[in-house]
Coordinates of C-alpha atoms in Angstrom, one line a residue:
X1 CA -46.7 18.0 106.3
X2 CA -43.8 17.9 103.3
X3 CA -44.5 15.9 100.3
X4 CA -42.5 12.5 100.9
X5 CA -41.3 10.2 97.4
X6 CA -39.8 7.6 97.9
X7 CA -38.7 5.8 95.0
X8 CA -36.6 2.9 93.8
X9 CA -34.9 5.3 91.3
X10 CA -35.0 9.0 90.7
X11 CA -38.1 10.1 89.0
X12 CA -38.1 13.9 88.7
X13 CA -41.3 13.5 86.5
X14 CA -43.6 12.4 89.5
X15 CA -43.3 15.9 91.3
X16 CA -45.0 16.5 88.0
X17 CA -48.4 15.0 89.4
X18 CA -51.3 16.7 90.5
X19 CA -50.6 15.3 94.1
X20 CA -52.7 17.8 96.3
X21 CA -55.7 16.4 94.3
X22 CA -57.7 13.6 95.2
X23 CA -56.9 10.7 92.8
X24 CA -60.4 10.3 91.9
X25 CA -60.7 14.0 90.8
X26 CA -57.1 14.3 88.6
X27 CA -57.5 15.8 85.2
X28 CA -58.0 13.3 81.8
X29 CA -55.1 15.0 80.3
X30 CA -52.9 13.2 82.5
X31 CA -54.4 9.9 82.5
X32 CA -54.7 7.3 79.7
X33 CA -57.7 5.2 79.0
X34 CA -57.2 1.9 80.3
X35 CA -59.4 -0.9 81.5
X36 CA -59.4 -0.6 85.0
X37 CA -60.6 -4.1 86.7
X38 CA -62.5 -4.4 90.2
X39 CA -60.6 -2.8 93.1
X40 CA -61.7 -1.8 96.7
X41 CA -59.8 1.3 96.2
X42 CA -59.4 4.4 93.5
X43 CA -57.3 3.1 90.8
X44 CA -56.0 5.6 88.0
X45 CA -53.3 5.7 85.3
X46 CA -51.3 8.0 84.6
X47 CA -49.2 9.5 82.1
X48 CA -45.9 10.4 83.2
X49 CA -42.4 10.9 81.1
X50 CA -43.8 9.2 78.4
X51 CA -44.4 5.5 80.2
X52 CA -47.8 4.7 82.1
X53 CA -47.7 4.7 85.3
X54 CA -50.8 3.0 87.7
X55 CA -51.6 4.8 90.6
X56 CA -53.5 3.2 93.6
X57 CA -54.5 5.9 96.7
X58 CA -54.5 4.0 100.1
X59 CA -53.4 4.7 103.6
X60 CA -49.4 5.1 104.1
X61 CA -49.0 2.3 106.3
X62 CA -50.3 -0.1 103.6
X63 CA -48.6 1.5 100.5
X64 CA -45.4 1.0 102.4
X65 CA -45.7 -2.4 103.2
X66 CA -47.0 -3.1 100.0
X67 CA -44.3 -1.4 98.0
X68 CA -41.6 -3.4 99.8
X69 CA -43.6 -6.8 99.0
X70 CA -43.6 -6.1 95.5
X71 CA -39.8 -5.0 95.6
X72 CA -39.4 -8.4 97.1
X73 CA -41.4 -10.3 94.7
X74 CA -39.6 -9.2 92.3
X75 CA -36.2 -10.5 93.4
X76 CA -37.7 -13.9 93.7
X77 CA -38.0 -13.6 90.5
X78 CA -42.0 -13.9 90.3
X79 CA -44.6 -12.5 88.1
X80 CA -45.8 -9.3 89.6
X81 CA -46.4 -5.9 88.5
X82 CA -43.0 -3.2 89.1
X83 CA -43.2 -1.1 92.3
X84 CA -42.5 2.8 91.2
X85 CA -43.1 4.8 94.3
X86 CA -44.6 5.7 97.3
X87 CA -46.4 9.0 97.8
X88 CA -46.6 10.3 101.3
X89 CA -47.4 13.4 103.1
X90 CA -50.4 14.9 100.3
X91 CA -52.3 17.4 101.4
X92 CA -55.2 19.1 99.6
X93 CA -55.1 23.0 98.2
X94 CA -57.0 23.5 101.9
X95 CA -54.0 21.9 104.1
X96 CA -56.1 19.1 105.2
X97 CA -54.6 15.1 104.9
X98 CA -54.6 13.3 101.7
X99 CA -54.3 9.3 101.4
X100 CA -51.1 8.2 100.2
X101 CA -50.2 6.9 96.5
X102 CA -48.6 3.6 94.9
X103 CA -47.2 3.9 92.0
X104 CA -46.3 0.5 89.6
X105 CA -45.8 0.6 86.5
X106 CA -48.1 -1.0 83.7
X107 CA -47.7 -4.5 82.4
X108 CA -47.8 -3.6 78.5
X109 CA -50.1 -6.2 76.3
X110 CA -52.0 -6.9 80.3
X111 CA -55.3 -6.7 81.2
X112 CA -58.0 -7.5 83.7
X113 CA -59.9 -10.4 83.4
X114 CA -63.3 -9.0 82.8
X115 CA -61.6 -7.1 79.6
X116 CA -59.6 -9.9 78.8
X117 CA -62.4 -12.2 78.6
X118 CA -64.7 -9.8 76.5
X119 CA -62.4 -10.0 73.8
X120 CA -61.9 -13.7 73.8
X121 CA -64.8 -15.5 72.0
X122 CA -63.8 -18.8 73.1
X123 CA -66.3 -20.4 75.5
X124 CA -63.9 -21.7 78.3
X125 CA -61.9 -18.1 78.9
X126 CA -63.1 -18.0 82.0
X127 CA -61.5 -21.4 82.7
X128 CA -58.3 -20.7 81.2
X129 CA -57.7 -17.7 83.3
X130 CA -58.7 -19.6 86.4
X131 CA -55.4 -22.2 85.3
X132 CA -53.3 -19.3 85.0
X133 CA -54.4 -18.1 88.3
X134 CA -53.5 -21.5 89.7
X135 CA -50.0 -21.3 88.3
X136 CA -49.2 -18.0 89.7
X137 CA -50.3 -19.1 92.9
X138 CA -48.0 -22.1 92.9
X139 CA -44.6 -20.1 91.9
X140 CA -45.9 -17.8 95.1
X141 CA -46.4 -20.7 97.0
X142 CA -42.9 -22.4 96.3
X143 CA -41.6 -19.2 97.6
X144 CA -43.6 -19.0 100.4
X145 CA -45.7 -16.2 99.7
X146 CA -49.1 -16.3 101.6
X147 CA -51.3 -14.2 99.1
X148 CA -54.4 -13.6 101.7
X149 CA -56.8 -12.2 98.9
X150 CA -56.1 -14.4 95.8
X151 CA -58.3 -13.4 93.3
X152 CA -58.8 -12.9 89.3
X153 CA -59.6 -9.0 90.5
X154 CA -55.8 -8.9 92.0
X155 CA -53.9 -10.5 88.9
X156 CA -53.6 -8.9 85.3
X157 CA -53.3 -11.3 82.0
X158 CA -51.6 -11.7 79.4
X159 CA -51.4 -13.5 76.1
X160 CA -49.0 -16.4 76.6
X161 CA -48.7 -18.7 73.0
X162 CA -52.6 -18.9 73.2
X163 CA -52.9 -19.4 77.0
X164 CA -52.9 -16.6 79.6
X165 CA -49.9 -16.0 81.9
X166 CA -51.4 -14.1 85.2
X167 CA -49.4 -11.3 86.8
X168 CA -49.9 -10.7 90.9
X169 CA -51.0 -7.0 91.1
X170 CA -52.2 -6.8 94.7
X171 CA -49.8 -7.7 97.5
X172 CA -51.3 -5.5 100.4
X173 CA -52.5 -8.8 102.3
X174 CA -49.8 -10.8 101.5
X175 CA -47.4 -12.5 103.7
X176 CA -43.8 -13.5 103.1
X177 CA -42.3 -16.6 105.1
X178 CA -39.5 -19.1 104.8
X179 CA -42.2 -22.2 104.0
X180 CA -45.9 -22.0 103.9
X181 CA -47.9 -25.0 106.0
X182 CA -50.0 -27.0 103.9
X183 CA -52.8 -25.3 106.1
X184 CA -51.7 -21.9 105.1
X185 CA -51.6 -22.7 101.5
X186 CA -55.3 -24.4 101.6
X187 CA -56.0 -21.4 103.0
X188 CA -55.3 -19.1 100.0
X189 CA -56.9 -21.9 97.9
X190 CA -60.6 -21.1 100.4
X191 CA -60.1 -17.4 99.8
X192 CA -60.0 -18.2 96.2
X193 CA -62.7 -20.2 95.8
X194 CA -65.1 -17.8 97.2
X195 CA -63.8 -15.3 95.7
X196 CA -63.7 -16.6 91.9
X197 CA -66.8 -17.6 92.4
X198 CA -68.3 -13.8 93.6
X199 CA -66.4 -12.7 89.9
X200 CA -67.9 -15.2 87.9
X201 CA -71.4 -14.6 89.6
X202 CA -71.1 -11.0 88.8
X203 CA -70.0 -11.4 84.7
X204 CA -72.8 -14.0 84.4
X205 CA -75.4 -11.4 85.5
X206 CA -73.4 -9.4 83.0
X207 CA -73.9 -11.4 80.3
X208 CA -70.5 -11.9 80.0
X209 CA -70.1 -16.1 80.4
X210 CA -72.8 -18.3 79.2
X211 CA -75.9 -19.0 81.7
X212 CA -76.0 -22.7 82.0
X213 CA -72.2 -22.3 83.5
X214 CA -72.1 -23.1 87.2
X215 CA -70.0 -20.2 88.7
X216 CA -68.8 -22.5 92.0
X217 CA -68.0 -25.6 89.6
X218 CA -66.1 -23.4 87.4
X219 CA -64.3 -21.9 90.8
X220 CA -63.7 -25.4 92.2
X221 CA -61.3 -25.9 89.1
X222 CA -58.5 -23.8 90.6
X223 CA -58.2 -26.3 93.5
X224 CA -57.7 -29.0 90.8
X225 CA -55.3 -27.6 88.9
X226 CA -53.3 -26.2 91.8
X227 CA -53.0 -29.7 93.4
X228 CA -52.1 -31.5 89.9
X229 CA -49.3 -28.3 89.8
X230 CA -48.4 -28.7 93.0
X231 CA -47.7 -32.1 93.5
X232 CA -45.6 -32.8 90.6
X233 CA -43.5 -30.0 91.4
X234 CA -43.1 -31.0 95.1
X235 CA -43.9 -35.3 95.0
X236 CA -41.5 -37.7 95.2
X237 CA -41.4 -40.3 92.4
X238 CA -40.7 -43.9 93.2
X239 CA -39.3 -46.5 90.5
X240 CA -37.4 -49.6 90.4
X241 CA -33.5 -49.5 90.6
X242 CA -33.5 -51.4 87.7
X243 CA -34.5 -48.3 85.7
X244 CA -32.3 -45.6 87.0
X245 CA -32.1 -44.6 83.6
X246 CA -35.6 -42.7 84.4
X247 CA -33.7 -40.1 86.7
X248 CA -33.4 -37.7 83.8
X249 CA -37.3 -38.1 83.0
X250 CA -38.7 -35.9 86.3
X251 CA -35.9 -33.1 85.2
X252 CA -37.4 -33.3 81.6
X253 CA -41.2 -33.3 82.6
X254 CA -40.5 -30.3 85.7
X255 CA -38.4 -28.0 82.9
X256 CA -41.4 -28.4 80.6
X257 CA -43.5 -27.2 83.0
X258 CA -41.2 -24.2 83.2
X259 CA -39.1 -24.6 86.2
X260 CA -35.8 -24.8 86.6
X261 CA -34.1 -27.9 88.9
X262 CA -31.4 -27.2 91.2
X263 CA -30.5 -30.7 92.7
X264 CA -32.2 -34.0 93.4
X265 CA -32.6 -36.2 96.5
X266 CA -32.0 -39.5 95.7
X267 CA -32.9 -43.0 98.4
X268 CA -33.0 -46.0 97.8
X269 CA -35.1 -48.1 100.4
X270 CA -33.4 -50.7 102.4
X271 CA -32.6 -53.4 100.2
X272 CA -32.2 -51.3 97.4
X273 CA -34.7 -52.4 94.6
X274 CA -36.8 -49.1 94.8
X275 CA -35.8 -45.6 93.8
X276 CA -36.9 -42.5 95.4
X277 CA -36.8 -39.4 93.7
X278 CA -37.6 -35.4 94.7
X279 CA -36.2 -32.7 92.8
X280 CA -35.5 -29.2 94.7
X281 CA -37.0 -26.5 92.4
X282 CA -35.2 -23.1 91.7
X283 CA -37.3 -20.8 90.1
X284 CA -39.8 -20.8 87.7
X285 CA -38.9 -19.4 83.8
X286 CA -36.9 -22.2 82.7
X287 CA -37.7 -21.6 79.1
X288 CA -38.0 -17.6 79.2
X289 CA -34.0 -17.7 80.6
X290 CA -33.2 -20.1 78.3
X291 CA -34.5 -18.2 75.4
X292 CA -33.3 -14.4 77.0
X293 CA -29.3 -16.4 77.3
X294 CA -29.6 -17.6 73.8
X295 CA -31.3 -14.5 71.6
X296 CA -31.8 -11.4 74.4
X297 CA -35.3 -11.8 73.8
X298 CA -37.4 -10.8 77.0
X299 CA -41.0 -13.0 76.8
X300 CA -43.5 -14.8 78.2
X301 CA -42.6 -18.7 79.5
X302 CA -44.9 -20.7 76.9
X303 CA -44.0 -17.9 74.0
X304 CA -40.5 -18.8 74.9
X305 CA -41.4 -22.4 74.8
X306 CA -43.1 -21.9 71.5
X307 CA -40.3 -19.9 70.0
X308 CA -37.3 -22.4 70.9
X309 CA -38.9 -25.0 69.4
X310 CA -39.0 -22.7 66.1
X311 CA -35.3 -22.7 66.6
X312 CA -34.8 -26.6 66.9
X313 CA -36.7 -26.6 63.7
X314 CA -34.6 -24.0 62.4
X315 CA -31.1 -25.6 63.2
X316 CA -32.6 -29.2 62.0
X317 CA -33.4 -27.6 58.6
X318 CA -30.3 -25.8 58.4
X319 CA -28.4 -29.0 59.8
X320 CA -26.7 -26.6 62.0
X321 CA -26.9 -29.2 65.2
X322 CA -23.0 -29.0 65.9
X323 CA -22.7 -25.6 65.5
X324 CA -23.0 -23.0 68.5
X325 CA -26.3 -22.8 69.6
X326 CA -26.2 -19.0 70.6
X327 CA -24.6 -18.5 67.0
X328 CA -27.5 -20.2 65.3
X329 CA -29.7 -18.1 67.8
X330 CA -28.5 -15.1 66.5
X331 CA -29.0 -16.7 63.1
X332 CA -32.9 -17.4 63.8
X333 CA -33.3 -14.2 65.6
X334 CA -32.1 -12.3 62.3
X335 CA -33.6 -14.2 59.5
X336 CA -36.5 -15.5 60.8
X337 CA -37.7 -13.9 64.1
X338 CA -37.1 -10.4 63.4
X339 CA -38.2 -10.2 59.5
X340 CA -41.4 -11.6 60.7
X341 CA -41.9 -8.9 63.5
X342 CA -41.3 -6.3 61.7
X343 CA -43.5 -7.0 58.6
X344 CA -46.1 -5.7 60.9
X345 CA -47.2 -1.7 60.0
X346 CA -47.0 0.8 62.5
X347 CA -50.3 1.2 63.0
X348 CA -51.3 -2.3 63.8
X349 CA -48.0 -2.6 66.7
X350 CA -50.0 -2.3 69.8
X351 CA -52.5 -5.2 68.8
X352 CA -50.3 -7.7 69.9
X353 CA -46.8 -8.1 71.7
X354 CA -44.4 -9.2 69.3
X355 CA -43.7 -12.5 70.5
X356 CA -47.3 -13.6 70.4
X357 CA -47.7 -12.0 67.2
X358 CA -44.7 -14.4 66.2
X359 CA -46.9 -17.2 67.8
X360 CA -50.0 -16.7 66.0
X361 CA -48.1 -16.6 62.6
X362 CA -47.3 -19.9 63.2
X363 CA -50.7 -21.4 63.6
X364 CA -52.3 -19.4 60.7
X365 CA -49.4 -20.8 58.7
X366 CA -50.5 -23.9 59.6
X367 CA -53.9 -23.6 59.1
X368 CA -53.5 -22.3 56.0
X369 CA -51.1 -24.8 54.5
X370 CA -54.2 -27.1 55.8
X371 CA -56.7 -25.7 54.2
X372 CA -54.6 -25.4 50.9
X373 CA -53.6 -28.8 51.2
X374 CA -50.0 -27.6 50.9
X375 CA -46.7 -26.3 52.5
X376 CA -47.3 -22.7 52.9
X377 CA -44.5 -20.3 53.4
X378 CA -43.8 -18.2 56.6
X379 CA -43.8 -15.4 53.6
X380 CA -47.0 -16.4 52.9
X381 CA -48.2 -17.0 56.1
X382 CA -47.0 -13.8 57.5
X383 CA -48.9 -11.5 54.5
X384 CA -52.1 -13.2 54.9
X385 CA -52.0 -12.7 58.5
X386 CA -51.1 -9.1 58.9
X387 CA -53.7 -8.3 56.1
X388 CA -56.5 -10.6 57.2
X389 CA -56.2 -11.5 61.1
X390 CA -54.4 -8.7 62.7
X391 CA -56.7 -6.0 62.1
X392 CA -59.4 -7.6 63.3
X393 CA -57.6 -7.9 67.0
X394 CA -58.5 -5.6 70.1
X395 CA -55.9 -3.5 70.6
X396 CA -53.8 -4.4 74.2
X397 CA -50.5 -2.5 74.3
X398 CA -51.4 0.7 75.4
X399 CA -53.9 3.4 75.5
X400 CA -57.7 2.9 74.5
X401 CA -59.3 5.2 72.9
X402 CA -59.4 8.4 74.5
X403 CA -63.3 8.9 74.6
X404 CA -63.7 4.9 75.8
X405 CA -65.7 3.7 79.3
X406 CA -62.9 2.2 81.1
X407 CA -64.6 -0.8 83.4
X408 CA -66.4 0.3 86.4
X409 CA -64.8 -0.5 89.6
X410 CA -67.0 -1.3 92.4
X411 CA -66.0 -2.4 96.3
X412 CA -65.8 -6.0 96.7

């Protein structure tokens, strides 16, 4: 059987790969370090061509499918991880059948929850990833992606403005229609339950979440936040006709939950003193297009919330509000944005992206003009920061050190 790549653009570096090799048996100078989460099947990353590359060996009929899901995902526009390749055809150095590969490539500044919530000392982590989890599920739903194994195993994190922002990883089960059925998206809401649940089980007899927390209560919270998501993305609002003016008010609250709104549906009932109003939703990332029109800048949607409200502040104190906005942008972007970026060394770049480094300047500027009961600089605020805060971070771009115990993965 011939070695089969197939690949959503040439990649002459994968031939590169130890492919007649089990995954599980591929030499550490071609992998990198990574925390690898929970994961029913062998999970490696590897170095290829200078990017990082993560390598999942299952059956062919499954990586197939699976790659074409996450190429669709992907064109919807949602938060999943990039589909690389598909590896058919192995064979071992004896001629006999090999598993096939998916490749994806890694979400930079990501990780898995169990690592993510080691290095975050604050007591509710757990809960915090579980909202995140929610909100990826809805932008799925509204698509009408049935997950079938939702999970914090099959999502990665990232830092979003001091929340999380989840990532879909795993799309083997998943199922794409037109609409989901309410049944069909309670269904996914079951399966994460239990699931959630098994994970937080499992840390606490790690030691990793305090003892006194009720894993099921703490699951149960995703079926909260998902219906409070849920049905003020999908609800009609009702209001007298008097106040028409509150038209505007759903488009406002919608965009600053991060989605964008195509067009209303507007009734009236039938003597025309109530209002009825449902807005049909385009696509999540409202503030993250906004932001990537105005400066290039490619970030996460609450960083992208956090840094355009640096700009308003930034044109108000320049009174630049009649001016272009994507002049003044560029303006921000130059004096403001990047200076502060780049004050960072070298060697402290891979603790935090850039735009959450950008973030967290902020709030230490404004804890320390607190503390020193008066206006501190962004000067100021970015020196103290870099030499007092940063270092102390967990590193979360890239490679871990090289003699580090990634995370055991175990069959769930």
């Amino acid at each position: 059987m011939a070695l089969d790549i197939k690949a959503a653009r040439p990649y002459p570096a994968l031939f590169a790969l130890p492919w007649s090799v089990p995954l599980e048996q591929w030499p550490e100078d071609q992998l990198a370090a990574l925390p690898r989460g929970i994961s029913r099947h062998i999970v490696r990353f590897a170095k290829v061509d200078g990017r990082i590359l993560a390598v999942k060996e299952i059956k062919a009929d499954i990586a197939l499918r699976e790659y074409a899901m996450l190429k669709q995902l992907r064109r919807l526009h949602l938060p999943c991880v990039e589909a690389i390749a598909v590896v058919t055809g192995r064979t071992d150095v004896h001629g006999e059948p090999l598993d096939a590969c998916l490749l994806t490539r890694h979400l930079q500044f990501s990780l898995p929850y169990r690592a993510m919530i080691s290095q975050t000392l604050r007591p509710d982590a757990a809960t915090r990833l579980i909202d995140a989890l929610a909100v990826l599920l809805v932008k799925v739903h509204l698509v009408g992606f049935w997950w079938g194994d939702v999970s914090l195993s099959n999502a990665l994190f990232r830092r979003d403005a001091g929340e999380f922002a989840a990532y879909l990883v795993d799309a083997e089960t998943g199922e794409l229609r037109e609409k989901l059925s309410n049944g069909q998206r309670e269904h996914d809401l079951d399966i994460a339950q239990v699931n959630i649940a098994g994970e937080l089980m499992d840390l606490q007899a790690g030691g990793m979440v305090p003892d006194d927390m009720d894993p099921v209560e703490v699951s149960n919270t995703i079926v909260e936040r998902y219906h409070e998501l849920w049905e003020a993305l999908t609800q009609a609002e009702r209001f007298d006709a008097s106040d028409a003016w509150r038209v505007e008010q759903p488009i406002r609250s919608l965009n600053d939950l991060g989605f964008d709104v195509g067009e209303l549906d507007i009734t009236t009932d039938i003597d025309g003193t109530t209002m009825s109003i449902k807005p049909q939703i385009v696509e999540a990332g409202y503030h993250t297009r906004r932001l990537r029109h105005l400066t290039g800048l490619e970030v996460g949607e609450n960083q992208a919330r956090r840094l355009l409200n640096d700009l308003v502040s930034f044109t108000a104190s320049k009174n630049r509000q009649s001016d272009d906005e994507r002049a003044v942008a560029h303006d921000w972007l130059a004096t403001i944005y990047e200076p502060i970026t780049r004050t960072v060394p070298p060697q402290l770049r891979q603790k935090l992206e850039p735009a959450e480094m950008f973030h967290e300047v902020l709030e230490h500027r404004w804890y320390m003009s607190e503390r020193l009961q008066h206006r501190v600089t962004i000067e100021e605020a970015v020196a103290d920061y870099v030499e007092n805060i940063l270092p102390t971070k967990p590193d979360e771009q890239n490679v871990i050190a090289p003699d580090a115990t990634p995370l055991q993965m175990t069959a769930r």
